[in-house]
Short mmCIF file of C-alpha atoms in Angstrom, two decimals:
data_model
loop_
_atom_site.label_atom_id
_atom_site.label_comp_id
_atom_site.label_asym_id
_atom_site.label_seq_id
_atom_site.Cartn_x
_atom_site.Cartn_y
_atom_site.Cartn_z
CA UNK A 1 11.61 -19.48 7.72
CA UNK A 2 8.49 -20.10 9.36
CA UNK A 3 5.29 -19.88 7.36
CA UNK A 4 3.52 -16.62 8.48
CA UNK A 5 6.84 -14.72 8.19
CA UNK A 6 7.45 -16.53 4.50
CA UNK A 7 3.91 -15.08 3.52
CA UNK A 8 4.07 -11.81 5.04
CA UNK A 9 7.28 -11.07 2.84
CA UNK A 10 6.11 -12.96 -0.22
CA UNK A 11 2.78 -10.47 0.44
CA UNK A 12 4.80 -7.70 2.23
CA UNK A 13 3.01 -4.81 -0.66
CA UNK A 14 -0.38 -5.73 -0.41
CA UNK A 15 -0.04 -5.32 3.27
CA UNK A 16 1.33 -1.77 3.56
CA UNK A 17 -1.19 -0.74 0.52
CA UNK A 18 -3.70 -1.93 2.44
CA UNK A 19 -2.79 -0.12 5.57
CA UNK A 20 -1.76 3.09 3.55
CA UNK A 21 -5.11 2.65 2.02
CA UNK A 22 -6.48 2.78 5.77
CA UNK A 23 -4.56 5.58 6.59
CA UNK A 24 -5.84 7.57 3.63
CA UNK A 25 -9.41 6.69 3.80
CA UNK A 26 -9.24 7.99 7.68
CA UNK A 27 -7.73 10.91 6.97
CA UNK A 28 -9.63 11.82 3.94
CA UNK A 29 -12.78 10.98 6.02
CA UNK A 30 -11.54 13.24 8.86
CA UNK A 31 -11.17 16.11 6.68
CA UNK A 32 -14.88 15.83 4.93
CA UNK A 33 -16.09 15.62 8.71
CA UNK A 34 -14.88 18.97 9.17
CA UNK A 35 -15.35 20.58 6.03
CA UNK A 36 -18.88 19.86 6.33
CA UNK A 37 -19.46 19.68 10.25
CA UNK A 38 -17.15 22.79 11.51
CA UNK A 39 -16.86 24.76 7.97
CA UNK A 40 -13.26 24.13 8.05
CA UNK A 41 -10.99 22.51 6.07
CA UNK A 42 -7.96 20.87 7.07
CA UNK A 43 -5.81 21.43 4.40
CA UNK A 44 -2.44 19.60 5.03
CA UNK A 45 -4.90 16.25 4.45
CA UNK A 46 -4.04 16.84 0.96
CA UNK A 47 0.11 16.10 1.17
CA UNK A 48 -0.74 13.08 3.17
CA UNK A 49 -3.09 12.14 0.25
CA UNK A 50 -1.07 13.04 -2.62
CA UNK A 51 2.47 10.95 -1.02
CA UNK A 52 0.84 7.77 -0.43
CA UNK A 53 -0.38 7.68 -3.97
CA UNK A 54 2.79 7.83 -5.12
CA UNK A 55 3.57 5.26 -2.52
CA UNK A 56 0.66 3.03 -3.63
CA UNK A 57 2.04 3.62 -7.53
CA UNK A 58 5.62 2.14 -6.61
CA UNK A 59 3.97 -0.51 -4.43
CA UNK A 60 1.41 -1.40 -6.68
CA UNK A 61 3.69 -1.32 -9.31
CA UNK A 62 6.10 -4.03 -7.55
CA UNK A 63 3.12 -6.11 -6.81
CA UNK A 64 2.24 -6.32 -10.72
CA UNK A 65 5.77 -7.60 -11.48
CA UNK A 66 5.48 -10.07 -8.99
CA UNK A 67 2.77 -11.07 -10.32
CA UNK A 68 3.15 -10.86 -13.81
CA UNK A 69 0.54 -8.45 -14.24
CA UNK A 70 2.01 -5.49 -15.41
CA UNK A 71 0.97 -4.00 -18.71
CA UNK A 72 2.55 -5.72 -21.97
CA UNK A 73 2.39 -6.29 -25.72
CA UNK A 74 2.31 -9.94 -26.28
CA UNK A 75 0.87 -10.13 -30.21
CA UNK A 76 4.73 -10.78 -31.48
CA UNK A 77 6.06 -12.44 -28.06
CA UNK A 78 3.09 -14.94 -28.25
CA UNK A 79 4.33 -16.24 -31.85
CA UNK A 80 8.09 -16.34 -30.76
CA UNK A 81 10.01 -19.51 -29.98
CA UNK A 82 10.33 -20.38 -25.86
CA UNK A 83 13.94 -19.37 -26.17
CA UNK A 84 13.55 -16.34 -27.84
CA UNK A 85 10.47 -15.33 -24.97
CA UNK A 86 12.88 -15.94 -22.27
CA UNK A 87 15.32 -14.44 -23.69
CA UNK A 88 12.67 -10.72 -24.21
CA UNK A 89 11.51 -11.81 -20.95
CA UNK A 90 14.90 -10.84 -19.15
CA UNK A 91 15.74 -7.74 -21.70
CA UNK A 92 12.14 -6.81 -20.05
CA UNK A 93 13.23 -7.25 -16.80
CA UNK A 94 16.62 -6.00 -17.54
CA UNK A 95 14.98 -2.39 -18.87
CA UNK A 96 12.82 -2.45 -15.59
CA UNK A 97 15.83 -2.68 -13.24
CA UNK A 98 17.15 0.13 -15.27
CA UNK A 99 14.17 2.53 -15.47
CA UNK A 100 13.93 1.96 -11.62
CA UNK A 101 17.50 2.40 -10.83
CA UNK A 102 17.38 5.90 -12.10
CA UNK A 103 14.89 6.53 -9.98
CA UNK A 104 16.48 5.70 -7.30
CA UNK A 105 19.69 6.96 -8.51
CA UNK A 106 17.50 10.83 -8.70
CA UNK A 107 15.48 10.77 -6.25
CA UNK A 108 18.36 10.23 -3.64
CA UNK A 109 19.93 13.72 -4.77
CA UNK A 110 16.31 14.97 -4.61
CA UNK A 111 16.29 13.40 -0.59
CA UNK A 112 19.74 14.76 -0.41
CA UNK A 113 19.13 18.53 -1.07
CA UNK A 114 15.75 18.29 0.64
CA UNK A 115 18.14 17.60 3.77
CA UNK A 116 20.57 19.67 3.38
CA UNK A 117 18.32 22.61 2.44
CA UNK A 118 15.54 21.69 5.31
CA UNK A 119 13.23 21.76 3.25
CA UNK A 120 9.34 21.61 5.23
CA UNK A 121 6.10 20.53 3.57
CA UNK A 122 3.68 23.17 3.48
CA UNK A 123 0.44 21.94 5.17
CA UNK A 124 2.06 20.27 8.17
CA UNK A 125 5.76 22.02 8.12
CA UNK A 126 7.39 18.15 8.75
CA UNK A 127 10.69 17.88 6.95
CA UNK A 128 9.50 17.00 3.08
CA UNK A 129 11.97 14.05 2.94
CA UNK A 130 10.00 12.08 5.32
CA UNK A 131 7.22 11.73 1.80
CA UNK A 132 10.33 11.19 -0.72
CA UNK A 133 12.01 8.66 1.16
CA UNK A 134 9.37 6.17 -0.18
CA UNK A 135 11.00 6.60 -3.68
CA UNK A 136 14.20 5.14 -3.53
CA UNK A 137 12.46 2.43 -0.43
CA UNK A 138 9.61 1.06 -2.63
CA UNK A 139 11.90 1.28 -6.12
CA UNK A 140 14.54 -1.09 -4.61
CA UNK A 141 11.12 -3.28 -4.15
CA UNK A 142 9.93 -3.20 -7.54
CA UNK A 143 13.43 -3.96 -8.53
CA UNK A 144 13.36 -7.28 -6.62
CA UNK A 145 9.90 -7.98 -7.69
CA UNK A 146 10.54 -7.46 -11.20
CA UNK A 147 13.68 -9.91 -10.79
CA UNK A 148 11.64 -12.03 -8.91
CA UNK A 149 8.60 -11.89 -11.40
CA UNK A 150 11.06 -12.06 -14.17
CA UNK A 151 12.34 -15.41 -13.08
CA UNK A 152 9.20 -17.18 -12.52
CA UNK A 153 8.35 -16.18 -15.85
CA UNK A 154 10.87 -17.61 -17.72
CA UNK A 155 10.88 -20.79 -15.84
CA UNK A 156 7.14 -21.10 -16.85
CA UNK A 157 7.41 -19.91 -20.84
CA UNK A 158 5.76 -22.19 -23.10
CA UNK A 159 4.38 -24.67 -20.20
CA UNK A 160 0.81 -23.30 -20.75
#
């Protein structure tokens, strides 16, 4: 794999964040420009906002597990034996996979009746699965970070 495309991947989150983030900050920008300029407000600037913060969550959220950075409670792991940390390390990981796998597993019937009932977001009247589809997409990511994050950690317990 060549070395841009081996990087891009390996930083594939901080990428679209940062381009979300873009996206956001224009369109947030936009809207202030009328409010204040024009007296009007454009108010379908606020679904855009509010479904790529829940995108930046999930993404942000896989780029703490492959990182390592996620919140934890290491007082008792810290005193633990190596095999016992690895060991916690992939019941961690194990619980992750499962919290995000029903979220997947829910918000796929949520995509699935916002199909079949046509459902349309209220400020720009797009079909409202277009937002939700990021739930299952970025979840599957986290997954593989947290596997991915979850491995490096244990290879690296007790070499500090």
């Amino acid at each position: 794999m060549p070395k841009a495309l081996a990087r891009f991947t390996a930083h594939f989150e901080e990428v679209l964040c940062a381009i979300l983030f873009a996206i956001m900050a224009i369109v947030a920008f936009v809207n202030i420009i009328s409010r204040y300029l024009l007296k009007y407000s454009l108010a379908f600037t606020e679904e855009i906002l509010i479904s790529f913060f829940v995108w930046l969550t999930l993404l942000g959220s896989a780029i703490a597990f492959r990182r390592g950075a996620h919140l934890g409670f290491s007082f008792i792991t810290d005193r633990l034996p190596r095999e016992v940390k690895a060991f916690l390390i992939w019941v961690g990981a194990l619980l992750g996979v499962f919290l995000f796998s029903c979220l997947i597993y829910f918000s796929i019937f949520q995509l699935k009746e916002e199909i079949e009932l046509k459902i349309t977001s209220s400020g720009i009247g797009i079909p409202q699965w277009w937002y939700t589809i990021g739930m299952p997409a970025w979840s599957i990511l986290v997954i593989i970070r947290i596997i991915q994050g979850a491995y490096r950690a244990s290879r690296t317990v007790g070499k500090r």
